[in-house]
Amino acid sequence: MSENKSSSSLLKSIIYGVVFGVLTGVLWAYLNPVPIIPGMIHLRLFSFIPPVVGIIFGMKAGFFSGYIGTVVWGLLAGTFIPIHSLIGDGIGVGFTGLIPAMMVGAKYSLADIAEKKNIMWKSLLWSVLAGVIMIIISCGSLAILGIFDFWWGVFWIGIADIPTICLTPFIAKYLAKKLQNVNSIDEMRA
């Protein structure tokens, strides 16, 4: 029975990850109106989605949300670079969903996330740290491929992603309040 429950939970995590990944990629591709470096880097208004998905729906869903979102965005926006998008950027953005989920989402119930203020600060800390790790991985990949200088990329992608990643604790708290009584989500998060 527990093996059945475990495979069902894994399947739900993957489904949530795919759904939120596609949503993330589409939103990044079509609703990023503020160019920071025109044609290259736009303010990612939805960079909070992978960490929020990770905290609310679990580590697997968070990672897949970021990874798939990056691939979908690259394909739709015409910026897909196979080695970079699938390895460097995909894994780096996947970490923005995985790390906050490991450090916050897996440790607390949705009721705790909804009610305890100190969890908001932990959520902010781990989401920003995951964003910095993602930026380093992504910019390292772009620098190795000769697309642009590492520190130049760190600066501009940092400006594009970190401000909206800082919205994570507020959105996670709001969603946790709304979803805390949905038993299947807590089972999946375990």
CSV table of C-alpha atoms in Angstrom, one decimal:
chain,number,residue,atom,x,y,z
A,1,MET,CA,0.0,0.0,0.0
A,2,SER,CA,2.7,2.5,0.9
A,3,GLU,CA,4.5,1.7,-2.4
A,4,ASN,CA,1.3,2.6,-4.2
A,5,LYS,CA,0.9,5.8,-2.2
A,6,SER,CA,4.6,6.7,-2.9
A,7,SER,CA,4.3,6.2,-6.7
A,8,SER,CA,1.0,8.1,-6.7
A,9,SER,CA,2.7,10.9,-4.8
A,10,LEU,CA,5.7,10.9,-7.2
A,11,LEU,CA,3.3,11.0,-10.2
A,12,LYS,CA,1.4,14.0,-8.6
A,13,SER,CA,4.7,15.8,-8.0
A,14,ILE,CA,5.8,15.3,-11.6
A,15,ILE,CA,2.3,16.4,-12.9
A,16,TYR,CA,2.4,19.6,-10.8
A,17,GLY,CA,6.0,20.2,-11.9
A,18,VAL,CA,5.1,19.8,-15.6
A,19,VAL,CA,2.0,22.0,-15.3
A,20,PHE,CA,3.7,24.8,-13.4
A,21,GLY,CA,6.8,24.4,-15.5
A,22,VAL,CA,4.8,25.0,-18.7
A,23,LEU,CA,2.9,27.9,-17.0
A,24,THR,CA,6.2,29.4,-15.9
A,25,GLY,CA,7.8,29.1,-19.3
A,26,VAL,CA,4.8,30.6,-21.1
A,27,LEU,CA,4.6,33.5,-18.6
A,28,TRP,CA,8.4,34.2,-18.9
A,29,ALA,CA,8.2,34.1,-22.7
A,30,TYR,CA,5.1,36.3,-23.2
A,31,LEU,CA,4.7,38.4,-20.1
A,32,ASN,CA,8.1,39.9,-19.4
A,33,PRO,CA,7.6,43.4,-20.7
A,34,VAL,CA,10.5,45.2,-19.0
A,35,PRO,CA,13.7,44.8,-21.1
A,36,ILE,CA,16.9,45.2,-19.0
A,37,ILE,CA,19.2,44.4,-21.9
A,38,PRO,CA,16.9,44.4,-24.9
A,39,GLY,CA,16.8,41.1,-26.8
A,40,MET,CA,18.8,39.4,-24.1
A,41,ILE,CA,17.6,39.9,-20.5
A,42,HIS,CA,14.1,40.9,-19.3
A,43,LEU,CA,12.9,41.5,-15.8
A,44,ARG,CA,11.4,38.1,-15.0
A,45,LEU,CA,8.2,39.0,-13.3
A,46,PHE,CA,7.4,35.3,-12.5
A,47,SER,CA,10.8,34.1,-11.1
A,48,PHE,CA,9.0,33.4,-7.8
A,49,ILE,CA,7.0,30.5,-9.3
A,50,PRO,CA,9.6,27.7,-8.9
A,51,PRO,CA,10.4,28.5,-5.3
A,52,VAL,CA,6.7,28.9,-4.4
A,53,VAL,CA,5.8,25.6,-6.2
A,54,GLY,CA,8.6,23.9,-4.3
A,55,ILE,CA,7.5,25.2,-0.9
A,56,ILE,CA,3.8,24.4,-1.5
A,57,PHE,CA,3.9,21.3,-3.6
A,58,GLY,CA,7.3,19.7,-2.8
A,59,MET,CA,10.8,19.3,-4.0
A,60,LYS,CA,10.2,17.3,-7.1
A,61,ALA,CA,7.4,19.7,-8.3
A,62,GLY,CA,9.6,22.7,-7.5
A,63,PHE,CA,12.6,21.4,-9.4
A,64,PHE,CA,10.6,20.3,-12.4
A,65,SER,CA,8.7,23.6,-12.4
A,66,GLY,CA,12.0,25.5,-12.7
A,67,TYR,CA,13.7,23.1,-15.2
A,68,ILE,CA,10.7,22.7,-17.5
A,69,GLY,CA,9.9,26.4,-17.3
A,70,THR,CA,13.4,27.2,-18.5
A,71,VAL,CA,13.2,24.8,-21.4
A,72,VAL,CA,9.7,26.0,-22.4
A,73,TRP,CA,10.8,29.7,-22.1
A,74,GLY,CA,13.9,29.1,-24.2
A,75,LEU,CA,11.9,27.3,-27.0
A,76,LEU,CA,9.1,29.9,-27.0
A,77,ALA,CA,11.4,33.0,-26.7
A,78,GLY,CA,13.9,31.7,-29.3
A,79,THR,CA,16.7,31.6,-26.8
A,80,PHE,CA,17.1,27.9,-26.5
A,81,ILE,CA,20.7,26.8,-26.4
A,82,PRO,CA,20.8,23.0,-26.1
A,83,ILE,CA,23.8,22.6,-23.7
A,84,HIS,CA,23.0,25.7,-21.7
A,85,SER,CA,19.2,25.4,-21.5
A,86,LEU,CA,19.2,21.7,-20.7
A,87,ILE,CA,22.2,21.6,-18.3
A,88,GLY,CA,23.3,24.9,-17.0
A,89,ASP,CA,20.2,27.1,-16.9
A,90,GLY,CA,17.7,24.2,-16.6
A,91,ILE,CA,19.4,22.7,-13.5
A,92,GLY,CA,20.2,26.1,-12.1
A,93,VAL,CA,16.6,27.3,-12.3
A,94,GLY,CA,15.4,23.9,-11.1
A,95,PHE,CA,17.5,24.5,-7.9
A,96,THR,CA,15.3,27.7,-7.3
A,97,GLY,CA,12.4,25.3,-6.8
A,98,LEU,CA,14.3,22.5,-5.1
A,99,ILE,CA,16.4,24.4,-2.4
A,100,PRO,CA,13.5,26.4,-0.8
A,101,ALA,CA,11.4,23.2,-0.8
A,102,MET,CA,14.2,21.2,1.0
A,103,MET,CA,14.9,23.9,3.5
A,104,VAL,CA,11.4,25.2,4.2
A,105,GLY,CA,8.7,23.3,2.4
A,106,ALA,CA,9.8,19.8,3.6
A,107,LYS,CA,10.3,21.0,7.2
A,108,TYR,CA,6.9,22.7,7.8
A,109,SER,CA,3.3,21.9,7.3
A,110,LEU,CA,1.2,24.3,5.1
A,111,ALA,CA,-0.5,25.5,8.3
A,112,ASP,CA,2.9,26.4,9.7
A,113,ILE,CA,3.9,28.2,6.5
A,114,ALA,CA,0.6,30.1,6.6
A,115,GLU,CA,0.8,31.2,10.2
A,116,LYS,CA,4.4,31.4,11.5
A,117,LYS,CA,6.2,34.7,10.6
A,118,ASN,CA,9.8,33.3,11.1
A,119,ILE,CA,9.1,30.8,8.3
A,120,MET,CA,8.6,33.8,5.9
A,121,TRP,CA,12.2,35.0,6.7
A,122,LYS,CA,13.5,31.4,6.2
A,123,SER,CA,11.6,31.2,2.9
A,124,LEU,CA,13.1,34.6,1.8
A,125,LEU,CA,16.6,33.6,2.8
A,126,TRP,CA,16.5,30.2,1.0
A,127,SER,CA,14.8,31.5,-2.1
A,128,VAL,CA,17.3,34.3,-2.6
A,129,LEU,CA,20.2,31.9,-1.9
A,130,ALA,CA,18.8,29.5,-4.5
A,131,GLY,CA,18.4,32.4,-6.9
A,132,VAL,CA,22.1,33.4,-6.4
A,133,ILE,CA,23.2,29.7,-6.9
A,134,MET,CA,21.1,29.7,-10.1
A,135,ILE,CA,22.6,32.9,-11.3
A,136,ILE,CA,26.1,31.5,-10.7
A,137,ILE,CA,25.4,28.3,-12.5
A,138,SER,CA,23.6,30.0,-15.5
A,139,CYS,CA,26.2,32.7,-15.9
A,140,GLY,CA,29.0,30.1,-15.6
A,141,SER,CA,27.4,28.1,-18.4
A,142,LEU,CA,27.0,31.2,-20.6
A,143,ALA,CA,30.6,32.3,-19.9
A,144,ILE,CA,31.9,28.9,-20.8
A,145,LEU,CA,29.9,29.0,-24.1
A,146,GLY,CA,31.3,32.5,-24.8
A,147,ILE,CA,27.9,34.1,-24.9
A,148,PHE,CA,28.8,36.8,-22.4
A,149,ASP,CA,31.2,37.6,-19.5
A,150,PHE,CA,30.5,35.9,-16.2
A,151,TRP,CA,30.3,39.0,-13.9
A,152,TRP,CA,28.4,41.0,-16.5
A,153,GLY,CA,25.8,38.2,-16.5
A,154,VAL,CA,25.7,37.9,-12.7
A,155,PHE,CA,25.0,41.6,-12.4
A,156,TRP,CA,22.2,41.8,-15.0
A,157,ILE,CA,20.6,38.5,-14.4
A,158,GLY,CA,20.7,39.3,-10.7
A,159,ILE,CA,18.7,42.4,-11.4
A,160,ALA,CA,16.3,40.5,-13.6
A,161,ASP,CA,15.5,37.7,-11.1
A,162,ILE,CA,16.3,38.5,-7.5
A,163,PRO,CA,13.6,41.2,-6.9
A,164,THR,CA,10.7,39.0,-7.9
A,165,ILE,CA,12.2,35.9,-6.1
A,166,CYS,CA,11.8,38.1,-3.0
A,167,LEU,CA,8.0,37.8,-3.4
A,168,THR,CA,8.2,34.1,-2.7
A,169,PRO,CA,7.4,34.2,1.1
A,170,PHE,CA,4.4,36.4,0.6
A,171,ILE,CA,2.9,34.2,-2.2
A,172,ALA,CA,3.8,31.0,-0.4
A,173,LYS,CA,2.1,32.2,2.8
A,174,TYR,CA,-1.0,33.3,0.9
A,175,LEU,CA,-1.2,29.9,-1.0
A,176,ALA,CA,-0.5,27.9,2.2
A,177,LYS,CA,-3.5,29.6,3.9
A,178,LYS,CA,-5.7,28.7,0.9
A,179,LEU,CA,-4.5,25.1,0.5
A,180,GLN,CA,-3.7,24.0,4.1
A,181,ASN,CA,-6.8,21.9,4.3
A,182,VAL,CA,-6.2,20.0,1.1
A,183,ASN,CA,-4.8,16.6,2.5
A,184,SER,CA,-3.5,15.3,-0.8
A,185,ILE,CA,-1.0,18.2,-1.0
A,186,ASP,CA,0.5,17.5,2.4
A,187,GLU,CA,0.8,13.8,1.5
A,188,MET,CA,2.6,14.7,-1.7
A,189,ARG,CA,5.0,17.1,0.0
A,190,ALA,CA,6.3,14.4,2.4
